[in-house]
């Protein structure tokens, strides 16, 4: 795996309800860094009004990056930023609805992929299809089909995705957690006991909770817990009405919430998600379950990932990815339509997504954006997902078998591909017939086949890109020999 590769996720989604979440399965389809920019539109003069709810730290910074790019391309266009404060669009959506109904649409507006776009604005015939822009920009080869599917209906595409957020994340104040001797929880039960011990150790409200602006933050908590209790398919069934909200698994999800809420700040109805983040920064709370726009917020406040704060999947959801995808669309009657088309092109461009997403805390919707410039958590998240079948949880490091599936470790090769998997030995033995399904062939001498190298000769790094530099390909004769005594230069050209 080279340094410039990330993995991509494959969507098995449903349209989002509250924050626009969809649950994914993940797949191995790397995307390579490449150079390039979007092609200019026909825009040029006049104005451009962009509507969103990105006023918080991180999110407003990401938006500003895209404005900068637009300004460079179209210096004679004046941009009006009509962002309306309130996390998850709690106020903005109502303002937008009034404007759209009154025939006063902005030139382009932020909207979640999924039914928030399709069942509302598209169904109401308020949007212009952007299919021809999609095609002329060649986004089919840059944006995964699964994402395209959730912004499409009736054979047309209706908006352009700018990012992929993860909704199921548990953020924690690393220094406080370490100092209290508490580990980041994997399961809901572990979170309950972590909260209880933090409280016993003097932190009155260890769980930061916001519910200002319509309670969407608590709905997200419930969504994450439903995913934890029932898995991705059950989650999709509940959200699409195929399973009942009275199901025992939903009751379980609510029961976990009931156990956690006594540890939360009681002023939650007067604070929004970014203020709940501030409780972590202040150390008055330790955990916050929130989408990874929280990461954009933390880093904009100079809080350092993996030093000041850490993150794990929200309890019980390891290996599952609740996606929240922000997009921009083109309303019918946009006053500055041509300028809006130029804006959509920036939103879908490599340059736009490379500038926007590191500030926003999300990863790009495009598959060709270099990971350099992203924080270590974004990079590690992606490295962690070098597995094909994420319904199988990762094997803890001390229990991994270098022989992967052949060694009884189903998270390994060929189900996934981890750096320590001994792919050569596994393949040699499989070629000799020794698969897990043909145990009679997985015996001596087949099960002794191999290249004689069972582990890396250099340690992994603890951070991205994890792997040490490869050895030069022209090395011969075993370990490198220094042919130049007295020097430490191991340049292969000096070898005998
Ligand atoms: C979500 C949105 C994110 C972020 C968050 C908080 O709905 O998708 O981009 O802005 O709200 O405002």
PDB file of C-alpha atoms in Angstrom, residues 288-479:
ATOM      1  CA  UNK A 288     -19.146  13.559  23.023  1.00  0.00           C
ATOM      2  CA  UNK A 289     -20.993  11.418  20.478  1.00  0.00           C
ATOM      3  CA  UNK A 290     -21.158  13.522  17.323  1.00  0.00           C
ATOM      4  CA  UNK A 291     -20.445  13.447  13.601  1.00  0.00           C
ATOM      5  CA  UNK A 292     -16.898  14.143  12.508  1.00  0.00           C
ATOM      6  CA  UNK A 293     -17.651  17.789  11.823  1.00  0.00           C
ATOM      7  CA  UNK A 294     -16.615  17.839  15.520  1.00  0.00           C
ATOM      8  CA  UNK A 295     -13.093  17.102  14.284  1.00  0.00           C
ATOM      9  CA  UNK A 296     -13.175  20.184  12.049  1.00  0.00           C
ATOM     10  CA  UNK A 297     -14.288  22.141  15.104  1.00  0.00           C
ATOM     11  CA  UNK A 298     -11.562  20.729  17.389  1.00  0.00           C
ATOM     12  CA  UNK A 299      -8.752  21.240  14.925  1.00  0.00           C
ATOM     13  CA  UNK A 300      -9.908  24.783  14.128  1.00  0.00           C
ATOM     14  CA  UNK A 301      -9.513  25.433  17.860  1.00  0.00           C
ATOM     15  CA  UNK A 302      -5.965  24.053  17.677  1.00  0.00           C
ATOM     16  CA  UNK A 303      -6.850  20.909  19.547  1.00  0.00           C
ATOM     17  CA  UNK A 304      -4.490  18.233  18.273  1.00  0.00           C
ATOM     18  CA  UNK A 305      -5.810  14.834  17.107  1.00  0.00           C
ATOM     19  CA  UNK A 306      -4.425  11.841  19.007  1.00  0.00           C
ATOM     20  CA  UNK A 307      -2.771  14.202  21.511  1.00  0.00           C
ATOM     21  CA  UNK A 308      -5.555  16.346  22.897  1.00  0.00           C
ATOM     22  CA  UNK A 309      -8.453  14.309  21.608  1.00  0.00           C
ATOM     23  CA  UNK A 310      -9.144  10.847  20.301  1.00  0.00           C
ATOM     24  CA  UNK A 311     -12.033   9.119  18.612  1.00  0.00           C
ATOM     25  CA  UNK A 312     -13.549   5.642  18.417  1.00  0.00           C
ATOM     26  CA  UNK A 313     -16.706   4.501  16.624  1.00  0.00           C
ATOM     27  CA  UNK A 314     -19.761   5.288  18.733  1.00  0.00           C
ATOM     28  CA  UNK A 315     -20.271   2.361  21.132  1.00  0.00           C
ATOM     29  CA  UNK A 316     -21.143  -0.924  19.471  1.00  0.00           C
ATOM     30  CA  UNK A 317     -20.724   0.337  15.891  1.00  0.00           C
ATOM     31  CA  UNK A 318     -17.164  -0.707  15.092  1.00  0.00           C
ATOM     32  CA  UNK A 319     -16.830  -1.569  11.401  1.00  0.00           C
ATOM     33  CA  UNK A 320     -19.966   0.389  10.464  1.00  0.00           C
ATOM     34  CA  UNK A 321     -20.047   3.802   8.903  1.00  0.00           C
ATOM     35  CA  UNK A 322     -23.021   6.099   9.221  1.00  0.00           C
ATOM     36  CA  UNK A 323     -22.539   8.484   6.349  1.00  0.00           C
ATOM     37  CA  UNK A 324     -23.734  12.047   6.307  1.00  0.00           C
ATOM     38  CA  UNK A 325     -23.182  13.517   2.883  1.00  0.00           C
ATOM     39  CA  UNK A 326     -23.476  17.237   2.191  1.00  0.00           C
ATOM     40  CA  UNK A 327     -24.300  18.320  -1.334  1.00  0.00           C
ATOM     41  CA  UNK A 328     -25.148  21.469  -3.289  1.00  0.00           C
ATOM     42  CA  UNK A 329     -27.965  21.711  -5.788  1.00  0.00           C
ATOM     43  CA  UNK A 330     -29.382  24.083  -8.353  1.00  0.00           C
ATOM     44  CA  UNK A 331     -32.862  25.428  -7.530  1.00  0.00           C
ATOM     45  CA  UNK A 332     -35.193  26.251 -10.397  1.00  0.00           C
ATOM     46  CA  UNK A 333     -35.203  29.985 -10.935  1.00  0.00           C
ATOM     47  CA  UNK A 334     -31.754  30.540  -9.406  1.00  0.00           C
ATOM     48  CA  UNK A 335     -31.231  34.283 -10.038  1.00  0.00           C
ATOM     49  CA  UNK A 336     -27.608  33.819 -11.138  1.00  0.00           C
ATOM     50  CA  UNK A 337     -27.850  30.449 -12.756  1.00  0.00           C
ATOM     51  CA  UNK A 338     -24.609  30.519 -14.729  1.00  0.00           C
ATOM     52  CA  UNK A 339     -22.634  31.559 -11.680  1.00  0.00           C
ATOM     53  CA  UNK A 340     -24.335  28.787  -9.732  1.00  0.00           C
ATOM     54  CA  UNK A 341     -23.222  26.262 -12.354  1.00  0.00           C
ATOM     55  CA  UNK A 342     -19.638  27.506 -11.823  1.00  0.00           C
ATOM     56  CA  UNK A 343     -20.148  27.012  -8.080  1.00  0.00           C
ATOM     57  CA  UNK A 344     -21.350  23.419  -8.530  1.00  0.00           C
ATOM     58  CA  UNK A 345     -18.257  22.728 -10.608  1.00  0.00           C
ATOM     59  CA  UNK A 346     -16.030  24.012  -7.802  1.00  0.00           C
ATOM     60  CA  UNK A 347     -17.980  21.868  -5.301  1.00  0.00           C
ATOM     61  CA  UNK A 348     -17.377  18.773  -7.386  1.00  0.00           C
ATOM     62  CA  UNK A 349     -13.788  19.568  -8.300  1.00  0.00           C
ATOM     63  CA  UNK A 350     -10.676  17.926  -6.953  1.00  0.00           C
ATOM     64  CA  UNK A 351      -9.301  21.300  -5.971  1.00  0.00           C
ATOM     65  CA  UNK A 352     -12.493  22.322  -4.156  1.00  0.00           C
ATOM     66  CA  UNK A 353     -12.803  19.063  -2.232  1.00  0.00           C
ATOM     67  CA  UNK A 354      -9.097  19.006  -1.317  1.00  0.00           C
ATOM     68  CA  UNK A 355      -9.432  22.477   0.205  1.00  0.00           C
ATOM     69  CA  UNK A 356     -12.841  22.056   1.825  1.00  0.00           C
ATOM     70  CA  UNK A 357     -12.691  18.672   3.533  1.00  0.00           C
ATOM     71  CA  UNK A 358      -9.610  18.960   5.782  1.00  0.00           C
ATOM     72  CA  UNK A 359     -11.184  22.011   7.438  1.00  0.00           C
ATOM     73  CA  UNK A 360     -14.623  20.447   7.551  1.00  0.00           C
ATOM     74  CA  UNK A 361     -13.506  17.213   9.256  1.00  0.00           C
ATOM     75  CA  UNK A 362     -14.962  15.083   6.461  1.00  0.00           C
ATOM     76  CA  UNK A 363     -13.368  13.086   3.658  1.00  0.00           C
ATOM     77  CA  UNK A 364     -13.876  13.983   0.006  1.00  0.00           C
ATOM     78  CA  UNK A 365     -16.709  12.554  -2.046  1.00  0.00           C
ATOM     79  CA  UNK A 366     -14.241  12.294  -4.929  1.00  0.00           C
ATOM     80  CA  UNK A 367     -11.896   9.358  -5.075  1.00  0.00           C
ATOM     81  CA  UNK A 368      -8.852  11.193  -6.410  1.00  0.00           C
ATOM     82  CA  UNK A 369      -7.964  13.616  -3.623  1.00  0.00           C
ATOM     83  CA  UNK A 370      -4.569  13.131  -2.009  1.00  0.00           C
ATOM     84  CA  UNK A 371      -4.677  12.343   1.727  1.00  0.00           C
ATOM     85  CA  UNK A 372      -1.792  14.697   2.381  1.00  0.00           C
ATOM     86  CA  UNK A 373      -3.192  17.774   4.053  1.00  0.00           C
ATOM     87  CA  UNK A 374      -5.697  15.735   6.035  1.00  0.00           C
ATOM     88  CA  UNK A 375      -5.410  15.146   9.761  1.00  0.00           C
ATOM     89  CA  UNK A 376      -4.027  11.946  11.172  1.00  0.00           C
ATOM     90  CA  UNK A 377      -7.455  10.669  12.205  1.00  0.00           C
ATOM     91  CA  UNK A 378      -8.837  10.997   8.667  1.00  0.00           C
ATOM     92  CA  UNK A 379      -5.772   9.174   7.399  1.00  0.00           C
ATOM     93  CA  UNK A 380      -5.875   6.453  10.065  1.00  0.00           C
ATOM     94  CA  UNK A 381      -9.626   5.947   9.623  1.00  0.00           C
ATOM     95  CA  UNK A 382      -9.003   5.193   6.024  1.00  0.00           C
ATOM     96  CA  UNK A 383      -5.999   2.974   6.652  1.00  0.00           C
ATOM     97  CA  UNK A 384      -8.053   1.042   9.180  1.00  0.00           C
ATOM     98  CA  UNK A 385     -10.589   0.287   6.498  1.00  0.00           C
ATOM     99  CA  UNK A 386      -8.315  -1.834   4.323  1.00  0.00           C
ATOM    100  CA  UNK A 387     -10.806  -4.608   4.678  1.00  0.00           C
ATOM    101  CA  UNK A 388     -13.373  -5.860   2.257  1.00  0.00           C
ATOM    102  CA  UNK A 389     -15.964  -7.343   4.510  1.00  0.00           C
ATOM    103  CA  UNK A 390     -16.546  -5.074   7.444  1.00  0.00           C
ATOM    104  CA  UNK A 391     -19.263  -7.187   8.936  1.00  0.00           C
ATOM    105  CA  UNK A 392     -16.239  -9.034  10.343  1.00  0.00           C
ATOM    106  CA  UNK A 393     -14.700  -6.875  13.058  1.00  0.00           C
ATOM    107  CA  UNK A 394     -10.945  -6.215  13.005  1.00  0.00           C
ATOM    108  CA  UNK A 395      -8.812  -8.667  14.967  1.00  0.00           C
ATOM    109  CA  UNK A 396      -6.941  -7.084  17.903  1.00  0.00           C
ATOM    110  CA  UNK A 397      -3.229  -6.672  17.111  1.00  0.00           C
ATOM    111  CA  UNK A 398      -2.068  -9.293  19.605  1.00  0.00           C
ATOM    112  CA  UNK A 399      -4.421 -11.914  18.154  1.00  0.00           C
ATOM    113  CA  UNK A 400      -3.751 -11.426  14.440  1.00  0.00           C
ATOM    114  CA  UNK A 401      -2.478 -14.352  12.405  1.00  0.00           C
ATOM    115  CA  UNK A 402      -0.040 -13.546   9.623  1.00  0.00           C
ATOM    116  CA  UNK A 403      -1.780 -16.354   7.713  1.00  0.00           C
ATOM    117  CA  UNK A 404      -5.068 -14.438   7.747  1.00  0.00           C
ATOM    118  CA  UNK A 405      -8.166 -16.484   6.947  1.00  0.00           C
ATOM    119  CA  UNK A 406      -5.980 -19.569   6.440  1.00  0.00           C
ATOM    120  CA  UNK A 407      -4.776 -19.103  10.008  1.00  0.00           C
ATOM    121  CA  UNK A 408      -8.312 -18.778  11.368  1.00  0.00           C
ATOM    122  CA  UNK A 409      -8.157 -14.976  11.496  1.00  0.00           C
ATOM    123  CA  UNK A 410     -11.095 -13.981   9.285  1.00  0.00           C
ATOM    124  CA  UNK A 411     -10.296 -10.263   9.317  1.00  0.00           C
ATOM    125  CA  UNK A 412      -7.090 -10.984   7.426  1.00  0.00           C
ATOM    126  CA  UNK A 413      -6.129 -11.752   3.843  1.00  0.00           C
ATOM    127  CA  UNK A 414      -7.875 -12.528   1.493  1.00  0.00           C
ATOM    128  CA  UNK A 415     -10.955 -11.123   3.256  1.00  0.00           C
ATOM    129  CA  UNK A 416      -8.964  -7.963   3.882  1.00  0.00           C
ATOM    130  CA  UNK A 417      -5.420  -6.872   3.325  1.00  0.00           C
ATOM    131  CA  UNK A 418      -3.486  -5.741   6.389  1.00  0.00           C
ATOM    132  CA  UNK A 419       0.160  -4.756   6.303  1.00  0.00           C
ATOM    133  CA  UNK A 420       1.245  -7.758   8.395  1.00  0.00           C
ATOM    134  CA  UNK A 421      -0.627 -10.368   6.346  1.00  0.00           C
ATOM    135  CA  UNK A 422       1.823 -12.791   4.767  1.00  0.00           C
ATOM    136  CA  UNK A 423       0.239 -12.685   1.339  1.00  0.00           C
ATOM    137  CA  UNK A 424       2.988 -14.672  -0.432  1.00  0.00           C
ATOM    138  CA  UNK A 425       2.801 -17.626   1.977  1.00  0.00           C
ATOM    139  CA  UNK A 426      -0.992 -17.560   2.017  1.00  0.00           C
ATOM    140  CA  UNK A 427      -1.200 -17.571  -1.760  1.00  0.00           C
ATOM    141  CA  UNK A 428       1.402 -20.314  -2.182  1.00  0.00           C
ATOM    142  CA  UNK A 429      -0.481 -22.586   0.190  1.00  0.00           C
ATOM    143  CA  UNK A 430      -3.823 -21.731  -1.396  1.00  0.00           C
ATOM    144  CA  UNK A 431      -2.367 -22.549  -4.817  1.00  0.00           C
ATOM    145  CA  UNK A 432      -1.449 -25.940  -3.428  1.00  0.00           C
ATOM    146  CA  UNK A 433      -5.097 -26.388  -2.542  1.00  0.00           C
ATOM    147  CA  UNK A 434      -4.907 -25.557   1.122  1.00  0.00           C
ATOM    148  CA  UNK A 435      -7.901 -23.294   1.625  1.00  0.00           C
ATOM    149  CA  UNK A 436     -10.048 -23.174   4.786  1.00  0.00           C
ATOM    150  CA  UNK A 437     -12.673 -25.095   2.811  1.00  0.00           C
ATOM    151  CA  UNK A 438     -10.265 -27.835   1.743  1.00  0.00           C
ATOM    152  CA  UNK A 439      -8.522 -28.702   5.016  1.00  0.00           C
ATOM    153  CA  UNK A 440      -7.339 -32.066   3.631  1.00  0.00           C
ATOM    154  CA  UNK A 441      -4.903 -30.138   1.411  1.00  0.00           C
ATOM    155  CA  UNK A 442      -3.770 -27.803   4.143  1.00  0.00           C
ATOM    156  CA  UNK A 443      -1.318 -30.358   5.498  1.00  0.00           C
ATOM    157  CA  UNK A 444       2.411 -31.053   5.155  1.00  0.00           C
ATOM    158  CA  UNK A 445       4.137 -30.292   2.826  1.00  0.00           C
ATOM    159  CA  UNK A 446       1.560 -27.790   1.467  1.00  0.00           C
ATOM    160  CA  UNK A 447       1.259 -25.995   4.761  1.00  0.00           C
ATOM    161  CA  UNK A 448       5.024 -25.445   4.881  1.00  0.00           C
ATOM    162  CA  UNK A 449       5.162 -23.527   1.602  1.00  0.00           C
ATOM    163  CA  UNK A 450       6.427 -19.990   1.899  1.00  0.00           C
ATOM    164  CA  UNK A 451       9.124 -17.517   1.044  1.00  0.00           C
ATOM    165  CA  UNK A 452      10.910 -17.811   4.367  1.00  0.00           C
ATOM    166  CA  UNK A 453      10.012 -14.274   5.405  1.00  0.00           C
ATOM    167  CA  UNK A 454       7.419 -14.314   8.121  1.00  0.00           C
ATOM    168  CA  UNK A 455       7.496 -10.786   9.370  1.00  0.00           C
ATOM    169  CA  UNK A 456       8.615  -7.289   8.519  1.00  0.00           C
ATOM    170  CA  UNK A 457      12.280  -6.536   9.158  1.00  0.00           C
ATOM    171  CA  UNK A 458      11.421  -2.964  10.054  1.00  0.00           C
ATOM    172  CA  UNK A 459       8.746  -1.941  12.542  1.00  0.00           C
ATOM    173  CA  UNK A 460       5.523  -0.248  11.540  1.00  0.00           C
ATOM    174  CA  UNK A 461       5.064   3.404  12.375  1.00  0.00           C
ATOM    175  CA  UNK A 462       2.315   4.206  14.822  1.00  0.00           C
ATOM    176  CA  UNK A 463       0.923   6.881  12.504  1.00  0.00           C
ATOM    177  CA  UNK A 464       0.170   7.222   8.823  1.00  0.00           C
ATOM    178  CA  UNK A 465       1.601   5.894   6.473  1.00  0.00           C
ATOM    179  CA  UNK A 466       2.456   3.082   8.957  1.00  0.00           C
ATOM    180  CA  UNK A 467       4.887   1.349   6.601  1.00  0.00           C
ATOM    181  CA  UNK A 468       8.612   2.010   6.473  1.00  0.00           C
ATOM    182  CA  UNK A 469      10.180   2.898   3.133  1.00  0.00           C
ATOM    183  CA  UNK A 470      10.512  -0.121   0.857  1.00  0.00           C
ATOM    184  CA  UNK A 471      13.921  -1.663   0.174  1.00  0.00           C
ATOM    185  CA  UNK A 472      15.416  -0.814  -3.208  1.00  0.00           C
ATOM    186  CA  UNK A 473      14.439  -3.381  -5.815  1.00  0.00           C
ATOM    187  CA  UNK A 474      18.014  -4.041  -6.974  1.00  0.00           C
ATOM    188  CA  UNK A 475      19.218  -5.442  -3.667  1.00  0.00           C
ATOM    189  CA  UNK A 476      20.789  -8.889  -3.930  1.00  0.00           C
ATOM    190  CA  UNK A 477      22.413 -11.411  -1.664  1.00  0.00           C
ATOM    191  CA  UNK A 478      20.385 -11.092   1.506  1.00  0.00           C
ATOM    192  CA  UNK A 479      20.883  -8.337   4.059  1.00  0.00           C
TER     193      UNK A 479
END
